PDB file of C-alpha atoms in Angstrom:
ATOM      1  CA  MET A 227     -75.418-168.186-131.790  1.00 57.00           C
ATOM      2  CA  HIS A 228     -73.645-166.747-134.410  1.00 71.00           C
ATOM      3  CA  THR A 229     -71.371-168.983-136.254  1.00 79.00           C
ATOM      4  CA  ASN A 230     -68.406-166.994-135.605  1.00 88.00           C
ATOM      5  CA  ARG A 231     -68.891-167.130-131.787  1.00 88.00           C
ATOM      6  CA  LYS A 232     -69.560-170.824-131.882  1.00 91.00           C
ATOM      7  CA  LEU A 233     -66.088-171.330-133.408  1.00 93.00           C
ATOM      8  CA  PHE A 234     -64.519-169.232-131.102  1.00 94.00           C
ATOM      9  CA  ASP A 235     -66.024-171.028-128.384  1.00 94.00           C
ATOM     10  CA  LEU A 236     -64.878-174.227-129.482  1.00 95.00           C
ATOM     11  CA  ALA A 237     -61.184-173.040-130.331  1.00 96.00           C
ATOM     12  CA  THR A 238     -61.044-171.248-126.512  1.00 96.00           C
ATOM     13  CA  LYS A 239     -62.288-174.499-124.849  1.00 97.00           C
ATOM     14  CA  ASN A 240     -59.790-176.604-126.665  1.00 97.00           C
ATOM     15  CA  SER A 241     -56.850-174.209-125.989  1.00 96.00           C
ATOM     16  CA  GLN A 242     -57.918-173.914-122.417  1.00 97.00           C
ATOM     17  CA  ARG A 243     -58.167-177.921-122.693  1.00 97.00           C
ATOM     18  CA  ASN A 244     -54.523-177.991-124.311  1.00 96.00           C
ATOM     19  CA  ALA A 245     -52.970-174.984-121.623  1.00 94.00           C
ATOM     20  CA  ALA A 246     -54.339-177.583-118.788  1.00 95.00           C
ATOM     21  CA  SER A 247     -53.031-180.310-119.754  1.00 95.00           C
ATOM     22  CA  GLU A 248     -49.474-178.920-120.448  1.00 95.00           C
ATOM     23  CA  PHE A 249     -49.738-176.939-117.145  1.00 92.00           C
ATOM     24  CA  VAL A 250     -50.945-179.900-115.002  1.00 95.00           C
ATOM     25  CA  SER A 251     -48.304-182.089-116.322  1.00 95.00           C
ATOM     26  CA  SER A 252     -45.568-179.953-115.538  1.00 92.00           C
ATOM     27  CA  LEU A 253     -46.521-179.866-112.109  1.00 92.00           C
ATOM     28  CA  PRO A 254     -44.913-181.920-108.978  1.00 91.00           C
ATOM     29  CA  GLY A 255     -46.270-184.607-106.626  1.00 92.00           C
ATOM     30  CA  LYS A 256     -49.162-182.834-104.543  1.00 91.00           C
ATOM     31  CA  LEU A 257     -49.966-179.717-106.707  1.00 93.00           C
ATOM     32  CA  LYS A 258     -50.349-182.222-109.533  1.00 95.00           C
ATOM     33  CA  THR A 259     -52.726-184.081-107.519  1.00 95.00           C
ATOM     34  CA  ILE A 260     -54.682-181.141-106.406  1.00 94.00           C
ATOM     35  CA  PHE A 261     -55.319-179.987-109.806  1.00 96.00           C
ATOM     36  CA  GLU A 262     -55.518-183.621-111.278  1.00 95.00           C
ATOM     37  CA  GLY A 263     -58.710-184.276-108.740  1.00 94.00           C
ATOM     38  CA  ALA A 264     -60.635-181.058-109.269  1.00 97.00           C
ATOM     39  CA  LYS A 265     -63.805-180.406-111.437  1.00 97.00           C
ATOM     40  CA  VAL A 266     -62.633-178.385-114.301  1.00 97.00           C
ATOM     41  CA  ILE A 267     -64.611-175.591-115.889  1.00 98.00           C
ATOM     42  CA  TYR A 268     -63.848-174.578-119.284  1.00 97.00           C
ATOM     43  CA  HIS A 269     -65.072-171.788-121.638  1.00 96.00           C
ATOM     44  CA  PRO A 270     -67.785-170.798-122.261  1.00 95.00           C
ATOM     45  CA  GLU A 271     -69.138-171.732-118.796  1.00 96.00           C
ATOM     46  CA  LEU A 272     -66.088-170.189-117.273  1.00 96.00           C
ATOM     47  CA  SER A 273     -66.907-167.110-119.201  1.00 94.00           C
ATOM     48  CA  GLU A 274     -70.465-167.128-118.175  1.00 93.00           C
ATOM     49  CA  PHE A 275     -69.628-167.548-114.625  1.00 95.00           C
ATOM     50  CA  PHE A 276     -66.562-164.936-114.184  1.00 91.00           C
ATOM     51  CA  SER A 277     -67.728-162.314-116.621  1.00 88.00           C
ATOM     52  CA  PRO A 278     -69.999-160.598-113.633  1.00 90.00           C
ATOM     53  CA  ILE A 279     -67.238-160.983-111.186  1.00 91.00           C
ATOM     54  CA  ILE A 280     -65.146-159.226-113.053  1.00 87.00           C
ATOM     55  CA  HIS A 281     -67.237-156.730-113.698  1.00 85.00           C
ATOM     56  CA  GLN A 282     -68.047-156.221-109.858  1.00 90.00           C
ATOM     57  CA  SER A 283     -64.429-156.150-109.503  1.00 89.00           C
ATOM     58  CA  ILE A 284     -64.166-153.343-112.155  1.00 85.00           C
ATOM     59  CA  GLU A 285     -66.630-151.376-110.189  1.00 87.00           C
ATOM     60  CA  LEU A 286     -65.019-151.601-106.892  1.00 86.00           C
ATOM     61  CA  GLN A 287     -62.223-150.214-108.403  1.00 83.00           C
ATOM     62  CA  LYS A 288     -63.992-147.105-109.378  1.00 82.00           C
ATOM     63  CA  LEU A 289     -65.198-146.898-105.970  1.00 77.00           C
ATOM     64  CA  ILE A 290     -61.430-147.536-104.366  1.00 69.00           C
ATOM     65  CA  ASP A 291     -61.845-144.128-102.449  1.00 70.00           C
ATOM     66  CA  LEU A 292     -65.579-145.086-101.283  1.00 68.00           C
ATOM     67  CA  PRO A 293     -65.509-148.614-100.156  1.00 64.00           C
ATOM     68  CA  THR A 294     -68.829-150.660 -99.238  1.00 73.00           C
ATOM     69  CA  VAL A 295     -69.021-153.023 -96.191  1.00 72.00           C
ATOM     70  CA  GLY A 296     -67.810-156.151 -96.665  1.00 81.00           C
ATOM     71  CA  THR A 297     -65.273-155.056 -99.689  1.00 91.00           C
ATOM     72  CA  LYS A 298     -61.721-154.525 -99.968  1.00 92.00           C
ATOM     73  CA  THR A 299     -59.692-152.799-102.849  1.00 93.00           C
ATOM     74  CA  MET A 300     -56.025-151.951-103.313  1.00 93.00           C
ATOM     75  CA  MET A 301     -53.660-150.651-105.715  1.00 93.00           C
ATOM     76  CA  THR A 302     -49.959-151.120-105.687  1.00 95.00           C
ATOM     77  CA  SER A 303     -46.672-151.350-107.631  1.00 95.00           C
ATOM     78  CA  SER A 304     -45.405-153.734-105.646  1.00 93.00           C
ATOM     79  CA  LYS A 305     -45.494-157.397-106.149  1.00 91.00           C
ATOM     80  CA  GLU A 306     -44.591-158.544-102.633  1.00 92.00           C
ATOM     81  CA  LYS A 307     -47.171-156.093-101.073  1.00 95.00           C
ATOM     82  CA  ALA A 308     -50.089-157.365-103.510  1.00 94.00           C
ATOM     83  CA  LEU A 309     -49.416-161.084-103.145  1.00 94.00           C
ATOM     84  CA  GLU A 310     -49.315-160.211 -99.357  1.00 95.00           C
ATOM     85  CA  HIS A 311     -52.396-158.736 -99.042  1.00 96.00           C
ATOM     86  CA  PHE A 312     -53.729-161.309-101.891  1.00 96.00           C
ATOM     87  CA  PHE A 313     -53.145-164.351 -99.571  1.00 95.00           C
ATOM     88  CA  ARG A 314     -53.973-162.570 -96.461  1.00 97.00           C
ATOM     89  CA  TRP A 315     -57.636-161.629 -97.859  1.00 97.00           C
ATOM     90  CA  ALA A 316     -58.157-165.013 -99.484  1.00 96.00           C
ATOM     91  CA  SER A 317     -57.470-166.812 -96.211  1.00 95.00           C
ATOM     92  CA  GLU A 318     -60.290-164.836 -94.716  1.00 95.00           C
ATOM     93  CA  LEU A 319     -62.455-166.387 -96.850  1.00 95.00           C
ATOM     94  CA  PRO A 320     -64.905-168.986 -95.429  1.00 94.00           C
ATOM     95  CA  GLU A 321     -63.608-172.749 -96.365  1.00 91.00           C
ATOM     96  CA  ASP A 322     -65.602-173.963 -99.069  1.00 93.00           C
ATOM     97  CA  GLU A 323     -65.095-174.862-102.870  1.00 93.00           C
ATOM     98  CA  TYR A 324     -64.305-171.811-105.036  1.00 96.00           C
ATOM     99  CA  VAL A 325     -63.615-171.376-108.406  1.00 97.00           C
ATOM    100  CA  PHE A 326     -59.892-170.978-109.193  1.00 96.00           C
ATOM    101  CA  VAL A 327     -58.368-169.239-112.091  1.00 95.00           C
ATOM    102  CA  LEU A 328     -54.855-168.257-112.816  1.00 92.00           C
ATOM    103  CA  GLY A 329     -53.266-166.308-115.545  1.00 87.00           C
ATOM    104  CA  GLY A 330     -55.947-163.390-116.184  1.00 84.00           C
ATOM    105  CA  GLY A 331     -57.779-163.149-119.335  1.00 88.00           C
ATOM    106  CA  ASN A 332     -59.306-160.628-122.113  1.00 89.00           C
ATOM    107  CA  GLY A 333     -62.585-159.091-122.468  1.00 87.00           C
ATOM    108  CA  VAL A 334     -64.099-160.410-126.112  1.00 90.00           C
ATOM    109  CA  SER A 335     -67.107-158.675-127.710  1.00 89.00           C
ATOM    110  CA  PHE A 336     -69.779-160.328-129.709  1.00 85.00           C
ATOM    111  CA  ASP A 337     -72.950-158.683-130.825  1.00 82.00           C
ATOM    112  CA  GLY A 338     -72.615-155.941-128.661  1.00 84.00           C
ATOM    113  CA  THR A 339     -72.073-158.218-125.331  1.00 83.00           C
ATOM    114  CA  THR A 340     -68.550-158.308-123.710  1.00 85.00           C
ATOM    115  CA  SER A 341     -66.941-161.616-121.865  1.00 85.00           C
ATOM    116  CA  TRP A 342     -63.856-162.321-120.113  1.00 87.00           C
ATOM    117  CA  VAL A 343     -62.224-165.061-121.330  1.00 93.00           C
ATOM    118  CA  SER A 344     -59.510-166.877-119.233  1.00 93.00           C
ATOM    119  CA  ASN A 345     -56.251-167.678-120.817  1.00 91.00           C
ATOM    120  CA  PHE A 346     -56.923-171.267-118.750  1.00 94.00           C
ATOM    121  CA  PRO A 347     -59.859-173.269-117.302  1.00 97.00           C
ATOM    122  CA  GLY A 348     -61.165-172.894-114.236  1.00 97.00           C
ATOM    123  CA  TYR A 349     -60.446-175.934-111.282  1.00 98.00           C
ATOM    124  CA  VAL A 350     -62.882-176.297-108.323  1.00 98.00           C
ATOM    125  CA  LEU A 351     -61.229-176.381-104.881  1.00 97.00           C
ATOM    126  CA  LYS A 352     -61.480-175.625-101.623  1.00 95.00           C
ATOM    127  CA  VAL A 353     -60.006-172.163-100.598  1.00 94.00           C
ATOM    128  CA  SER A 354     -57.113-173.821 -98.870  1.00 94.00           C
ATOM    129  CA  ASP A 355     -56.006-175.851-101.646  1.00 95.00           C
ATOM    130  CA  ALA A 356     -55.882-173.051-103.953  1.00 95.00           C
ATOM    131  CA  LEU A 357     -54.069-171.092-101.667  1.00 94.00           C
ATOM    132  CA  GLU A 358     -51.530-173.741-101.158  1.00 92.00           C
ATOM    133  CA  ALA A 359     -51.356-173.806-105.100  1.00 92.00           C
ATOM    134  CA  TYR A 360     -51.006-170.281-105.288  1.00 93.00           C
ATOM    135  CA  LYS A 361     -48.111-170.256-102.870  1.00 90.00           C
ATOM    136  CA  MET A 362     -46.509-172.399-105.004  1.00 87.00           C
ATOM    137  CA  LEU A 363     -47.502-171.179-108.476  1.00 85.00           C
ATOM    138  CA  SER A 364     -46.892-167.571-107.667  1.00 76.00           C
ATOM    139  CA  LEU A 365     -43.202-168.205-107.486  1.00 69.00           C
ATOM    140  CA  ASN A 366     -43.369-168.906-111.281  1.00 67.00           C
ATOM    141  CA  ASP A 367     -44.893-165.854-112.199  1.00 70.00           C
ATOM    142  CA  PHE A 368     -48.825-166.644-112.396  1.00 79.00           C
ATOM    143  CA  GLU A 369     -49.299-162.344-111.058  1.00 83.00           C
ATOM    144  CA  GLU A 370     -52.933-162.736-111.882  1.00 90.00           C
ATOM    145  CA  VAL A 371     -55.488-165.024-110.118  1.00 94.00           C
ATOM    146  CA  ALA A 372     -59.252-165.255-108.787  1.00 95.00           C
ATOM    147  CA  ILE A 373     -60.809-167.163-106.240  1.00 96.00           C
ATOM    148  CA  ALA A 374     -64.522-167.317-106.046  1.00 97.00           C
ATOM    149  CA  SER A 375     -67.022-168.830-104.476  1.00 96.00           C
ATOM    150  CA  GLN A 376     -69.501-171.180-106.677  1.00 92.00           C
ATOM    151  CA  ASN A 377     -72.650-168.285-105.860  1.00 93.00           C
ATOM    152  CA  SER A 378     -70.476-165.559-106.400  1.00 92.00           C
ATOM    153  CA  GLN A 379     -71.014-164.082-103.087  1.00 94.00           C
ATOM    154  CA  HIS A 380     -67.402-164.049-101.960  1.00 95.00           C
ATOM    155  CA  ALA A 381     -63.905-163.476-104.124  1.00 96.00           C
ATOM    156  CA  VAL A 382     -60.383-161.855-104.025  1.00 97.00           C
ATOM    157  CA  LEU A 383     -58.972-161.253-107.361  1.00 96.00           C
ATOM    158  CA  LEU A 384     -55.620-159.814-108.023  1.00 95.00           C
ATOM    159  CA  GLU A 385     -55.104-158.495-111.772  1.00 93.00           C
ATOM    160  CA  THR A 386     -52.149-156.367-113.400  1.00 92.00           C
ATOM    161  CA  PHE A 387     -52.319-154.105-116.061  1.00 91.00           C
ATOM    162  CA  CYS A 388     -49.849-151.675-117.497  1.00 92.00           C
ATOM    163  CA  GLY A 389     -49.493-148.258-115.763  1.00 93.00           C
ATOM    164  CA  PHE A 390     -47.748-146.123-113.474  1.00 89.00           C
ATOM    165  CA  LEU A 391     -48.876-145.048-109.714  1.00 91.00           C
ATOM    166  CA  PRO A 392     -47.728-141.299-108.635  1.00 86.00           C
ATOM    167  CA  ASP A 393     -47.983-142.237-105.180  1.00 87.00           C
ATOM    168  CA  ASP A 394     -46.279-145.865-105.747  1.00 86.00           C
ATOM    169  CA  PRO A 395     -43.735-145.395-108.374  1.00 82.00           C
ATOM    170  CA  SER A 396     -41.968-148.551-109.942  1.00 84.00           C
ATOM    171  CA  GLU A 397     -39.666-148.827-112.977  1.00 85.00           C
ATOM    172  CA  ASP A 398     -41.498-152.174-113.921  1.00 85.00           C
ATOM    173  CA  GLU A 399     -44.690-149.820-114.896  1.00 90.00           C
ATOM    174  CA  VAL A 400     -47.026-152.730-113.735  1.00 92.00           C
ATOM    175  CA  VAL A 401     -49.657-151.971-111.106  1.00 94.00           C
ATOM    176  CA  TYR A 402     -51.479-154.926-109.105  1.00 95.00           C
ATOM    177  CA  GLU A 403     -55.208-154.361-108.536  1.00 94.00           C
ATOM    178  CA  LEU A 404     -57.160-156.286-105.578  1.00 96.00           C
ATOM    179  CA  SER A 405     -60.284-156.708-105.083  1.00 95.00           C
ATOM    180  CA  LYS A 406     -62.303-158.883-102.258  1.00 95.00           C
ATOM    181  CA  TRP A 407     -66.005-159.199-101.208  1.00 94.00           C
TER     182      TRP A 407
END
């Protein structure tokens, strides 16, 4: 592995640890307990797990007009509509342990290979705990979130990007993109 990649991975993991420490210490009572009791997954393991899931979400969005059985996709400029659908779709997931990631991330390429790198680590939670936590956290402007089963067979993602939907205009120019399988 290239030295720059090793340094990037180490720096990213440390950045996620610092972000997680600050984040968890700022949480109130029950929410803090949920996160403190969770298994935490840091970079690069989190990137290895989520990169294929992000890729699958991107592919589903390309086929938004031709959905496949068992999948749902949506784009809207309404945060309220996006959150409503996210919570409804995520509540349909089988109750099991999921990897829960807040705050989005970025694509990073090394030697021609692109990985998705999260701003925060992932937390392994029951889907009901993840939803309860996100209901409280979505009020604090965490607009991007992903919940994926550990075997990657089930996932719900809410991502944002700057843009404009002609049929659903918004002066904020934020598009909320949802995927579920």
